[in-house]
Coordinates of C-alpha atoms in Angstrom, one line a residue:
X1 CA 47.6 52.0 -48.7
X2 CA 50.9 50.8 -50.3
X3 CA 51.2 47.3 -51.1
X4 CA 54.5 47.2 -49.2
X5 CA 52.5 47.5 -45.7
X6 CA 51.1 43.8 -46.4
X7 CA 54.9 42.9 -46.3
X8 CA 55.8 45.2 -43.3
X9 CA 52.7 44.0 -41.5
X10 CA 53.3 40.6 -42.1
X11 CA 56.6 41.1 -40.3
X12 CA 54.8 43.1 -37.4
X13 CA 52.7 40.3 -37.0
X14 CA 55.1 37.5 -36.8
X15 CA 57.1 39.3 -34.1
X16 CA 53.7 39.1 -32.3
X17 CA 53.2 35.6 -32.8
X18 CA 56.3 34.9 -30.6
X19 CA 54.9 35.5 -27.6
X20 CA 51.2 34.2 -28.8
X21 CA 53.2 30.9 -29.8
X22 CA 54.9 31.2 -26.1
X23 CA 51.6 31.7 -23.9
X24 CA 49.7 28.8 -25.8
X25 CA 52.9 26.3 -26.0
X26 CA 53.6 27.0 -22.1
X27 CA 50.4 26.3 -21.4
X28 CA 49.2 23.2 -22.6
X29 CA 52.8 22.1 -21.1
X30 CA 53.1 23.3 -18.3
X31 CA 51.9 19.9 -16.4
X32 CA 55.0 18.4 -17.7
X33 CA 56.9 21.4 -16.6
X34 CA 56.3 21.4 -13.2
X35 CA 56.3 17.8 -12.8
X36 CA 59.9 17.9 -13.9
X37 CA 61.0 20.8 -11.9
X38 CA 58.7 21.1 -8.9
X39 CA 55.0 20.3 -7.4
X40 CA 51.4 21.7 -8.6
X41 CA 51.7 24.9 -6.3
X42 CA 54.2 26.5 -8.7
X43 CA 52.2 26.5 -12.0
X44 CA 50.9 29.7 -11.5
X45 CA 54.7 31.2 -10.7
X46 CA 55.5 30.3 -13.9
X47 CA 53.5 32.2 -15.9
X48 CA 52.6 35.0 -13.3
X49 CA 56.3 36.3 -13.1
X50 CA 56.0 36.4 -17.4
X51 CA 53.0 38.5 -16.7
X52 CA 54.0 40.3 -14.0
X53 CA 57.0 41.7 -15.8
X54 CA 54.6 41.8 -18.8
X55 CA 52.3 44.1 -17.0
X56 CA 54.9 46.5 -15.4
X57 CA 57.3 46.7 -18.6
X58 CA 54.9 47.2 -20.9
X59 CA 54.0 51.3 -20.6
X60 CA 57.4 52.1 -20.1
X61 CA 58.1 50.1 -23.9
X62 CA 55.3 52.0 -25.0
X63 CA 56.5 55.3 -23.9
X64 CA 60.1 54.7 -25.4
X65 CA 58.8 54.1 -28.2
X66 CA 56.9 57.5 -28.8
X67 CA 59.9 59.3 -27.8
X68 CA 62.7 57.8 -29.6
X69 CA 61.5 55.7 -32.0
X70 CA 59.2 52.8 -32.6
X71 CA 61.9 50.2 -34.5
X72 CA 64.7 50.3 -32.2
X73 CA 62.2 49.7 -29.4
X74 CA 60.5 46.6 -31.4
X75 CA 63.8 45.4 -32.2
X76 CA 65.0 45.6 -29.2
X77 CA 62.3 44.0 -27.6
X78 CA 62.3 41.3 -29.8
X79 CA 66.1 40.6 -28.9
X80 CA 65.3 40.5 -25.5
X81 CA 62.6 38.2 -25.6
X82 CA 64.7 35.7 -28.0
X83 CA 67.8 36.0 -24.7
X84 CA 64.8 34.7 -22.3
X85 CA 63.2 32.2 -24.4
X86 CA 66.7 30.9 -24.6
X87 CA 68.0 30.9 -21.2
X88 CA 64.6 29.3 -20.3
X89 CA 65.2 26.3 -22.3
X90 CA 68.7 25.8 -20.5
X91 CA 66.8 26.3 -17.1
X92 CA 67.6 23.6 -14.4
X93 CA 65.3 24.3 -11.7
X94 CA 62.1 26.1 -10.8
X95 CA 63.9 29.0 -9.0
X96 CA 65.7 29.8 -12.6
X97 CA 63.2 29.1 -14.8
X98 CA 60.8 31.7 -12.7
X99 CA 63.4 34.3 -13.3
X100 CA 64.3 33.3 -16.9
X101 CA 60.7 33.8 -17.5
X102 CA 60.4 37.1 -16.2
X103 CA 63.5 38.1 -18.8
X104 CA 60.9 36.8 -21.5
X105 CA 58.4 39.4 -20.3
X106 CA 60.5 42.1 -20.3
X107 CA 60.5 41.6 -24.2
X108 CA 57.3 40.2 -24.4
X109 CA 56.0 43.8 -22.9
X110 CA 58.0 45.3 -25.8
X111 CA 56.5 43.3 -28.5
X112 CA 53.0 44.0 -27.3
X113 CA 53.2 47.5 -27.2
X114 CA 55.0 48.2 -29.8
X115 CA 53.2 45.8 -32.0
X116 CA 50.2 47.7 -31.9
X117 CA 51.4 51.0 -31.9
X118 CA 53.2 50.3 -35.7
X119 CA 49.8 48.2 -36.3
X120 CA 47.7 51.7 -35.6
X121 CA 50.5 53.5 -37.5
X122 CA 50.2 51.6 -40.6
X123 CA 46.5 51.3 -40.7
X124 CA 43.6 54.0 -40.0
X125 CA 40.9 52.3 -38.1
X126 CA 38.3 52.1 -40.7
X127 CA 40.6 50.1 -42.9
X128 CA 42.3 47.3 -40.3
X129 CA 39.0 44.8 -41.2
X130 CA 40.5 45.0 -45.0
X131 CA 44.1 43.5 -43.0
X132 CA 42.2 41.5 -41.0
X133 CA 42.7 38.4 -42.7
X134 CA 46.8 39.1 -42.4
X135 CA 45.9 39.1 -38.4
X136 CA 43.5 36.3 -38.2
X137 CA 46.1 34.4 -40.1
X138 CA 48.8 35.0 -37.7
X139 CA 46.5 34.2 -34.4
X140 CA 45.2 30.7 -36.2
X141 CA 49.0 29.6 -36.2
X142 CA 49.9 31.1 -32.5
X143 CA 46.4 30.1 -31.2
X144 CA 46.0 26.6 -33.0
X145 CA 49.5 25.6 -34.0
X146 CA 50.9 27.0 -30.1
X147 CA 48.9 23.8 -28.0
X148 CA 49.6 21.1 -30.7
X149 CA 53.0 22.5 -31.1
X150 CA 53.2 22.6 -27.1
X151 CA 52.1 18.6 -26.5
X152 CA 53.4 17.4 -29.6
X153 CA 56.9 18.9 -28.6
X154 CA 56.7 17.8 -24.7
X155 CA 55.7 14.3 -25.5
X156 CA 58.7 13.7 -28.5
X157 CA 61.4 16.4 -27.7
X158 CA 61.0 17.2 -24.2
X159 CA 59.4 20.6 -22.5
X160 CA 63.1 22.6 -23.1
X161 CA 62.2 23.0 -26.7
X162 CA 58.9 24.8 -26.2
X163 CA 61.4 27.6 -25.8
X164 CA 63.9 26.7 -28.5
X165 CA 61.4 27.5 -30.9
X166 CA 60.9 30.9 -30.3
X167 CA 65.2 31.4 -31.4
X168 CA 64.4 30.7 -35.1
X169 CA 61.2 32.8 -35.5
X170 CA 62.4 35.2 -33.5
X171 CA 65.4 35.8 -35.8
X172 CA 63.5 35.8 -38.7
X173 CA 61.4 38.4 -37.0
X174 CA 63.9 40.4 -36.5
X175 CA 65.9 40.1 -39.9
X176 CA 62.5 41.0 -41.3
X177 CA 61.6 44.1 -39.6
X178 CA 65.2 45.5 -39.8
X179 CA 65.0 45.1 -43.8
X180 CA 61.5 46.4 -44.5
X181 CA 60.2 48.6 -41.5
X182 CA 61.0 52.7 -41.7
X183 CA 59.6 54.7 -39.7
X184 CA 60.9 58.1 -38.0
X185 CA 64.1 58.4 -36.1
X186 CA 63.6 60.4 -33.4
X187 CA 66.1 62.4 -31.2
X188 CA 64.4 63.7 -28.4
X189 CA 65.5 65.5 -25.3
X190 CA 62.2 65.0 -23.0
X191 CA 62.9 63.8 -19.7
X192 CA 62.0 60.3 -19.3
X193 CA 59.4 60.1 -16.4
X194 CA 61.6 57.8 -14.5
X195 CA 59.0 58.8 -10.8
X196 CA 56.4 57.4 -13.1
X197 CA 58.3 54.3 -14.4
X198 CA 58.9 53.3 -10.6
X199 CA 56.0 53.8 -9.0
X200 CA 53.7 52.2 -11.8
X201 CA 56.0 49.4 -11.4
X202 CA 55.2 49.4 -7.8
X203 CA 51.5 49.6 -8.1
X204 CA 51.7 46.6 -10.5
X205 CA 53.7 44.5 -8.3
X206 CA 51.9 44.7 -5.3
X207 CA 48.6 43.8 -7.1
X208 CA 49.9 40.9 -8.7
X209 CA 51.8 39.5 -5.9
X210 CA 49.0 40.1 -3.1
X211 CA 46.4 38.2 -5.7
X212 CA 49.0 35.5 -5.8
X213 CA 49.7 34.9 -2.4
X214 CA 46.4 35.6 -0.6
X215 CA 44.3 32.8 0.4
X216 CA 47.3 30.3 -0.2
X217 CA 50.6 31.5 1.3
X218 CA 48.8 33.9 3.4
X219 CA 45.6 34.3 5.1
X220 CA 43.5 37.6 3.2
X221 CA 43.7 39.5 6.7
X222 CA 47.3 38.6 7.2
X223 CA 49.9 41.6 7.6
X224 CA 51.6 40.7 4.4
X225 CA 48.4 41.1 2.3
X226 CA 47.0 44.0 3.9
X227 CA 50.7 45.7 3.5
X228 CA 50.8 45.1 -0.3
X229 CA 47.4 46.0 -0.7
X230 CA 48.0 49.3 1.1
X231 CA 51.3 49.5 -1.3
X232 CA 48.8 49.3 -4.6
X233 CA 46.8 51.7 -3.2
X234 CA 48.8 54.1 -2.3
X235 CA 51.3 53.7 -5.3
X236 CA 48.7 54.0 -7.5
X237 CA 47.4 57.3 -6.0
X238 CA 51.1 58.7 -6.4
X239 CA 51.2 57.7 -9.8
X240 CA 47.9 59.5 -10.7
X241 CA 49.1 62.6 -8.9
X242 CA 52.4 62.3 -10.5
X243 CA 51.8 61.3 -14.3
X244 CA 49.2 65.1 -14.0
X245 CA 52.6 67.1 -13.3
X246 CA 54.7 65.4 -15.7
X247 CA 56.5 66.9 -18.9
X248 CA 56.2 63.1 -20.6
X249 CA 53.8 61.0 -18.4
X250 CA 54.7 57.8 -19.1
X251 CA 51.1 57.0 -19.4
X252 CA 49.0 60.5 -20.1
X253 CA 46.1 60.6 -18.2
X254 CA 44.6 62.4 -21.3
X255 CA 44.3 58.8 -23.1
X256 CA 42.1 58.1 -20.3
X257 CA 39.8 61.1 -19.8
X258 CA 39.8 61.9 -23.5
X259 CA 37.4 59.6 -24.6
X260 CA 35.2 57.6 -21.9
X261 CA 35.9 54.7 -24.9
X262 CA 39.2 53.9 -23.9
X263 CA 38.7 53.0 -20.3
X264 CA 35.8 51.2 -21.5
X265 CA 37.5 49.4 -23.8
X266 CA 40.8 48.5 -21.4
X267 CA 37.9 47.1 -19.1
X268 CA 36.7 44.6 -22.5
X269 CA 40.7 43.8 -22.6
X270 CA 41.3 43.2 -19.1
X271 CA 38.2 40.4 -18.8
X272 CA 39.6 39.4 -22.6
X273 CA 43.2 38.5 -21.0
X274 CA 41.8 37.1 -17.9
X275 CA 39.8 34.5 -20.0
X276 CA 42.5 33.9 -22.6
X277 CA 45.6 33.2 -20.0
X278 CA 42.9 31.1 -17.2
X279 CA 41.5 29.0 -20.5
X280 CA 44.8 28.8 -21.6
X281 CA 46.4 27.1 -18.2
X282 CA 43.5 25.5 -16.4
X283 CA 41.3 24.0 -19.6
X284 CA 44.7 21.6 -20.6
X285 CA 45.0 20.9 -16.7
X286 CA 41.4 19.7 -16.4
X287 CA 41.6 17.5 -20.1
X288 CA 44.5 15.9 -19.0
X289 CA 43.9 15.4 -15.0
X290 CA 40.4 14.5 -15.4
X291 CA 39.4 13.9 -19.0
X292 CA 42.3 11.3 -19.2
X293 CA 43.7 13.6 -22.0
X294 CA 47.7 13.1 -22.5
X295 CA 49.5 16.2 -23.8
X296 CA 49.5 16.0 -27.5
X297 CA 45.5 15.0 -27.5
X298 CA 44.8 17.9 -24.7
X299 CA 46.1 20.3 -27.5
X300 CA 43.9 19.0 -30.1
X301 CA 41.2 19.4 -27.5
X302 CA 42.1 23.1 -27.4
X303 CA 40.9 24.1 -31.2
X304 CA 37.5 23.8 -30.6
X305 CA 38.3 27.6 -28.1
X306 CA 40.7 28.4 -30.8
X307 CA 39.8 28.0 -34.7
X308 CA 36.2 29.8 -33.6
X309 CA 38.6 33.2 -32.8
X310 CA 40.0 32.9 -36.1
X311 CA 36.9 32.6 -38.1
X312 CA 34.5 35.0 -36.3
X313 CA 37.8 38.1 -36.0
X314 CA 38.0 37.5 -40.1
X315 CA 34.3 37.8 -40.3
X316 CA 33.4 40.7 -37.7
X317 CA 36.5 42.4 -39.2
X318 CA 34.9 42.7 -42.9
X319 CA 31.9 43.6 -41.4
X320 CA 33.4 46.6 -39.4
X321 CA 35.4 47.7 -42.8
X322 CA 32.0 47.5 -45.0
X323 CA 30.1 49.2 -42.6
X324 CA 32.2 51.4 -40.1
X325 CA 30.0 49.9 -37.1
X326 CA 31.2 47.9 -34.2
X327 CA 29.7 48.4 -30.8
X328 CA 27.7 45.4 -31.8
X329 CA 30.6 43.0 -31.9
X330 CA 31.5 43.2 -27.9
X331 CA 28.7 43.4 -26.9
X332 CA 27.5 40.1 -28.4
X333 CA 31.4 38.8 -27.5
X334 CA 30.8 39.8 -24.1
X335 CA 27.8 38.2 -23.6
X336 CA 29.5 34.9 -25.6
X337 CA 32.0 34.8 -22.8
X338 CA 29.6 34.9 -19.7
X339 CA 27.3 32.8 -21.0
X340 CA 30.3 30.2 -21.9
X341 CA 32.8 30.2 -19.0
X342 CA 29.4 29.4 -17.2
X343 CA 29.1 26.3 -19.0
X344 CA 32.4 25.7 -18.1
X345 CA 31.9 25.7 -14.8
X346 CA 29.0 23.4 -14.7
X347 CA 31.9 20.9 -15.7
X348 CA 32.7 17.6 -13.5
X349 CA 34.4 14.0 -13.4
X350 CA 31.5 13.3 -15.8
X351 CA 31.6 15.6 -18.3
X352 CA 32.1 14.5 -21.7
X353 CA 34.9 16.1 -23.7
X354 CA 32.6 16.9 -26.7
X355 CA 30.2 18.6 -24.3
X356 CA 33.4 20.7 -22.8
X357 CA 34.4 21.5 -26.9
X358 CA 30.8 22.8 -27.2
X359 CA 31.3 25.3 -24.1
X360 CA 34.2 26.0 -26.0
X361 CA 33.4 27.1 -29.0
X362 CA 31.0 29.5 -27.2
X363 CA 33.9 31.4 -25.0
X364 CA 36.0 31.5 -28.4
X365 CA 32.8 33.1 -30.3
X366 CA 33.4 35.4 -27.7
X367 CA 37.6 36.2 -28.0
X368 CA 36.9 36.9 -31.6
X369 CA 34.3 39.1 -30.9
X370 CA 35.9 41.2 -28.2
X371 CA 39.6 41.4 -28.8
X372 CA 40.3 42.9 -32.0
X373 CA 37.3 44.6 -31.7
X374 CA 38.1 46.5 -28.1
X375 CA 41.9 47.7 -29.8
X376 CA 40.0 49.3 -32.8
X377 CA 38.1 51.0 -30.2
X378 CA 40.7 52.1 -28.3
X379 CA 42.7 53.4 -31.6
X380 CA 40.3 55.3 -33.2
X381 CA 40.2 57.9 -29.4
X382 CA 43.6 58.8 -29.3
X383 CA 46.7 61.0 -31.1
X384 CA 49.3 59.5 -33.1
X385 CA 52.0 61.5 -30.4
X386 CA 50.3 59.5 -28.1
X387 CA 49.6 56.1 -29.8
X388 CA 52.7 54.4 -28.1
X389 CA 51.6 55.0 -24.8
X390 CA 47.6 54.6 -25.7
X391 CA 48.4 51.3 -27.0
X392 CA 50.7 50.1 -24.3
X393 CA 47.9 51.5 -21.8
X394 CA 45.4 48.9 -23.9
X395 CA 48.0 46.2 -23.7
X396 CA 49.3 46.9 -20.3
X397 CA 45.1 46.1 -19.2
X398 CA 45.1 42.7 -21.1
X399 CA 48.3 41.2 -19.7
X400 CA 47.7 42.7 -16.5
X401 CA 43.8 41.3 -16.5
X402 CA 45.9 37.9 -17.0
X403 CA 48.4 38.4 -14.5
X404 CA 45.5 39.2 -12.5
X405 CA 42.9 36.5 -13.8
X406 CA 46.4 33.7 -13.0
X407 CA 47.0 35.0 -9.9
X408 CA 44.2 34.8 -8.5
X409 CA 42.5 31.6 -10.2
X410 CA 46.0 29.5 -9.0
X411 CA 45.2 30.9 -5.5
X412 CA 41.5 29.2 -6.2
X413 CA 43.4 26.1 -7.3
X414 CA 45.6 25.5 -4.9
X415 CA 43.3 26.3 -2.5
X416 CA 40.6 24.1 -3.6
X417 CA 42.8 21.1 -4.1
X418 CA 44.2 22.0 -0.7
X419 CA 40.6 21.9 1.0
X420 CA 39.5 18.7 -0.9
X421 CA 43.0 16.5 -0.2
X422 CA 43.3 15.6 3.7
X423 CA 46.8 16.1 4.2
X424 CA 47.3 18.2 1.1
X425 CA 49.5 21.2 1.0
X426 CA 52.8 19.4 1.2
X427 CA 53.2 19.6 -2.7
X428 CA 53.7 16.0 -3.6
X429 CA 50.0 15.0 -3.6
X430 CA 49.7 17.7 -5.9
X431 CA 51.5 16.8 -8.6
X432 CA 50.2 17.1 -11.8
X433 CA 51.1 13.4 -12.3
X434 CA 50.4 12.2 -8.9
X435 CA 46.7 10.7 -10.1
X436 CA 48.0 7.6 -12.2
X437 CA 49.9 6.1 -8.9
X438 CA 47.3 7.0 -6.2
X439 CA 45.1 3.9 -4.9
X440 CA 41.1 4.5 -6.2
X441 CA 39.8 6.8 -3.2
X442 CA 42.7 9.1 -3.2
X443 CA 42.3 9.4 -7.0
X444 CA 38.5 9.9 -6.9
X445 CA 39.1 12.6 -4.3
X446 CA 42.1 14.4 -6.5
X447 CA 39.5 14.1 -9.1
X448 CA 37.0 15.6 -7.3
X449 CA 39.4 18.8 -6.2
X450 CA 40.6 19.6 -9.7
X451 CA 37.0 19.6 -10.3
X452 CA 36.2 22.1 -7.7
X453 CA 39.1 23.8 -8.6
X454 CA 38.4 24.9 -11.6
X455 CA 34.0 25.2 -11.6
X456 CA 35.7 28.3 -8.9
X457 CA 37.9 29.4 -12.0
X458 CA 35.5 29.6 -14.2
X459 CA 32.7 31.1 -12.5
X460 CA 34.9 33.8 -11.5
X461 CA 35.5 34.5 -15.5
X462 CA 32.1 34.3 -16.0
X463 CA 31.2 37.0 -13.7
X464 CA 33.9 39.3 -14.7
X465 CA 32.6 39.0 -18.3
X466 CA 29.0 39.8 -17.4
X467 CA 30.4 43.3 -16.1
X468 CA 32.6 43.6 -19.2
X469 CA 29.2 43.2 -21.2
X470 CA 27.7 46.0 -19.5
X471 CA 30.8 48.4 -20.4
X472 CA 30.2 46.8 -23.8
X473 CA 26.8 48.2 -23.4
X474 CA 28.4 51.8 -22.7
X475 CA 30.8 52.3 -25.8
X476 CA 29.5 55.2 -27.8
X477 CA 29.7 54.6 -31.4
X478 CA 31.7 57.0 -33.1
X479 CA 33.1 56.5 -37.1
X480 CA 35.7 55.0 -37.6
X481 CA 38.9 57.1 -39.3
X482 CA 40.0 56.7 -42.5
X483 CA 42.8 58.8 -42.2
X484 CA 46.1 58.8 -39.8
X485 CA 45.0 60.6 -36.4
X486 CA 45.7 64.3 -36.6
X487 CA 49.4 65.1 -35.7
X488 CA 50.5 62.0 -37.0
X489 CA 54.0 61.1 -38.5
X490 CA 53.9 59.0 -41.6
X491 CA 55.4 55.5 -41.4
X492 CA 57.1 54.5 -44.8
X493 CA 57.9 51.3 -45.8
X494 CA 60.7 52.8 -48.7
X495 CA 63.5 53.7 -46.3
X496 CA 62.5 57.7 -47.5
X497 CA 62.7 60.6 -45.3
X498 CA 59.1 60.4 -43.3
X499 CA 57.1 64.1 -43.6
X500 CA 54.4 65.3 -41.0
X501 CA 50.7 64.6 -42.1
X502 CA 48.3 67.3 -42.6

C-alpha cells in the first residue's frame, strides 16, 4: 500500500468527522437549543429531519458515485453539508432550523456514503485493522472532542456556533481531498434510475415520519398512521419490483442476495445507529435534567460511552489484521450492548452518575465491537462496480436505524413525560429548563417522567440489540481479501491515469 494513502485517508476521514463532530455537538446541546427556539416536543424534529434526509439521500449519493465518479460526489457533498451547517447557525426559529437541518443531511448522506466507498477502495479488507489506528483516531476527536466541544461552546459562545465549526474543517476538508485524492473520472451514459430514487425516497419518508408521529401527534390506529404505514409498505414493494427491472438500480438487489452477510450485517448497523443517535440525545438529557449535570460537565459525562469505542475498534482492529477472524467481535459487541442499554434502563432519580458511567462503558465496549467490525463485513461480499451503492446500502441502514431509533424513542419521551405531568402536553411544562423554576412536587414529578422516559428508551435498545446478537450469531466467516474485489478500478493517489485491476 503506498504511503500516500495514509495522507489521502487522513483526508477521507476528516471529511467524515464533520458530520461525527455535528451528531455529537447537536446532541449534548440540543437542551439549550430547544429551550431557545421552542418547547421539549421538538427535540426529536431536530435531529429526525437530519436523518430523515440522511436516510433517503444517502443510496442515491452512493449510486452517483459509482457512475460518475467518487470525488466530485464527496466534494460535492461536502460543500453541501458546509451551506447547511451554515445557514443553521444563522437560523431564527425552529421552523428554519428544521429545514436548515435537513440541507445538512443532504450532504451528510454524501459524506457517508461516499466515505466508505473511497475507504473500501483504498484498503482490501484484510488490511483496514493495519489503518485502523488512522480511524480510531478520527472517531476519539468526533466522539470525545464533539460533547465537550458541544457544552463547552453552548455555555461560552452560544448554541449558533456548534454549527460554525463545521465551516473551517469543512474547508480544510475539502482543499485536502481536492489536492491529494485521484481516482477515475467517469463518463457514463447509464440511465439514472430516477423510479427508484423516488420511490425509495418515499418508502423512507413514510417510515420515519409515521414512527415520529404515532403515539404522540396521532393515535397508532389513527387514519394518518395507518395511511403512511400503508405508503411504506406499498412503496417499498414497488421499489423491490422496480430496482429487479432496472439497467442501474439505484440499490442492486444483488448486494443483498449475494451474500446472506450483508443483510446480516445492515441489521448489526441498524441496532448500531439506533444506540449511537438515542445515547447520543437522551443520555445528555437525563445528566443534565436529572443528574443536575449543566452542559459542559454533561459532555464530560459522555467519555466514559466514548473513549471505550476508541480503544476496543484499535484493538479488535489489529486483531482482525493479525488473524483474518472477526465474527467473534459482534457477536461479543452485540451482546455488550444488550446487556448495557439494560443497565441503562434500570436508571432513576437515584442513580449515581458513576454507576450510569459504568453502564456506559459497557454499551461503548459494545460500539467498538460492532461498528467497524459489521462495515468490514459488509465490504469484503460485494464488487468494486458495486461498492458505491453496497456501501451506501450499509450506511443508508445505520442512519436510517437512527432516524428510526429517534423517532420512535422521542415518541416514548414525549409520551411518557406527557402521561406523568397532569396537564402536560401544552409544551411549556416541558421545557428542558422548566425543572429549576417549578415548586418541589411538580419538579419531583418532572423528575420522575424523564425518568420513565428514558428506562422506555433504553429498554427498547436493549431489546433490539439482543436480536442484532443473534444475526451476529449467523455471519458466516469467510477470509478476509487482500486484494481489491475482482473488477475493481484502481484508486491512485499520484494524479496518474488509473488502469483496470486483474
Amino acid at each position: 500500500m503506498p504511503r500516500n494513502v495514509r495522507w489521502v485517508l487522513l483526508g477521507v476521514m476528516l471529511a467524515m468527522l464533520l458530520s461525527m463532530l455535528d451528531n455529537m455537538v447537536v446532541g449534548t446541546a440540543m437542551p439549550t437549543v430547544v429551550g431557545d427556539l421552542g418547547g421539549l416536543e421538538h427535540i426529536s424534529w431536530v435531529v429526525t429531519a437530519y436523518t430523515l434526509v440522511t436516510a433517503a439521500t444517502t443510496p442515491i449519493w452512493g449510486k452517483f458515485g459509482d457512475l460518475f465518479g467518487r470525488k466530485p460526489m464527496y466534494l460535492t457533498s461536502i460543500a453541501v453539508f458546509i451551506a447547511g451547517s451554515a445557514l443553521c447557525g444563522a437560523a431564527r426559529s425552529m421552523p428554519e432550523l428544521i429545514v436548515f437541518r435537513s440541507l445538512q443531511g443532504i450532504g451528510a448522506g454524501g459524506i457517508g456514503a461516499g466515505a466508505f466507498a473511497l475507504v473500501a477502495a483504498l484498503v482490501p479488507p484484510r488490511e483496514r485493522g493495519r489503518y485502523q489506528g488512522m480511524t480510531a483516531s478520527v472517531m476519539a476527536i468526533g466522539t470525545i472532542a464533539g460533547p465537550l466541544l458541544g457544552g463547552f461552546i453552548t455555555g461560552h459562545w452560544g448554541w449558533r456556533w456548534i454549527f460554525y465549526v463545521n465551516l473551517p474543517l469543512g474547508l480544510l476538508a475539502l482543499v485536502w481531498l481536492w489536492r491529494t485524492l485521484h481516482v477515475p473520472a467517469r463518463r457514463l451514459t447509464a440511465r439514472i434510475d430516477w423510479p427508484g430514487i423516488a420511490l425509495l425516497t418515499v418508502t423512507i419518508s413514510a417510515t420515519v415520519l409515521a414512527a415520529t408521529w404515532a403515539g404522540t401527534t396521532y393515535a397508532w390506529s389513527s387514519w394518518q398512521i395507518l395511511s403512511l404505514g400503508a405508503a411504506a409498505v406499498l412503496g417499498l414493494a414497488l421499489f423491490v419490483a422496480v430496482e429487479r427491472r432496472a439497467v442501474e438500480p439505484v440499490l442492486p438487489p444483488t448486494i443483498f442476495t449475494g451474500h446472506r452477510n450483508v443483510p446480516l450485517a445492515t441489521v448489526l448497523l441498524l441496532a448500531a445507529g439506533v444506540v449511537m443517535f438515542g445515547a447520543g440525545l437522551y443520555l445528555p438529557l437525563f445528566q443534565q435534567t436529572v443528574q443536575g449535570a449543566s452542559a459542559a460537565n454533561s459532555g464530560l459525562l459522555m467519555l466514559p460511552l466514548m473513549i471505550p469505542v476508541v480503544i476496543v475498534s484499535t484493538i479488535a482492529g489489529k486483531i482482525m489484521s493479525t488473524t483474518g477472524k472477526y465474527k467473534f467481535f459482534p457477536v461479543l459487541g452485540a451482546g455488550f450492548l444488550a446487556v448495557g442499554l439494560a443497565l441503562l434502563a434500570t436508571m432513576g432519580t437515584g442513580t449515581s452518575r458513576i454507576l450510569t458511567c459504568v453502564h456506559m462503558v459497557l454499551v461503548g465496549i459494545g460500539l467498538g465491537l460492532t461498528q467497524q467490525m459489521a462495515g468490514t463485513i459488509a465490504q469484503n461480499s460485494v464488487d468494486m462496480r458495486d461498492m458505491g451503492a453496497a456501501m451506501s446500502a450499509v450506511t443508508l441502514f445505520r442512519t436510517l436505524g437512527g432516524s428510526l431509533g429517534v423517532a420512535v424513542f422521542g415518541s416514548q419521551f414525549t409520551h411518557a413525560v406527557q402521561s406523568h405531568l397532569p396537564g402536560a402536553g401544552g409544551g411549556g411544562e416541558s421545557d428542558a429548563h422548566t425543572p429549576d423554576q417549578l415548586p418541589a412536587g411538580s419538579r419531583n414529578a418532572y423528575l420522575d417522567a424523564v425518568t420513565s422516559g428514558t428506562h422506555q428508551i433504553f429498554l427498547t435498545g436493549a431489546v433490539l440489540c439482543a436480536a442484532a446478537f443473534v444475526a451476529a450469531l449467523c455471519v458466516v466467516e469467510i477470509p478476509l481479501r487482500k486484494a481489491p474485489p475482482t473488477g475493481a478500478h484502481k484508486t491512485t493517489v499520484t494524479g496518474k491515469a488509473p488502469t483496470a485491476a486483474p
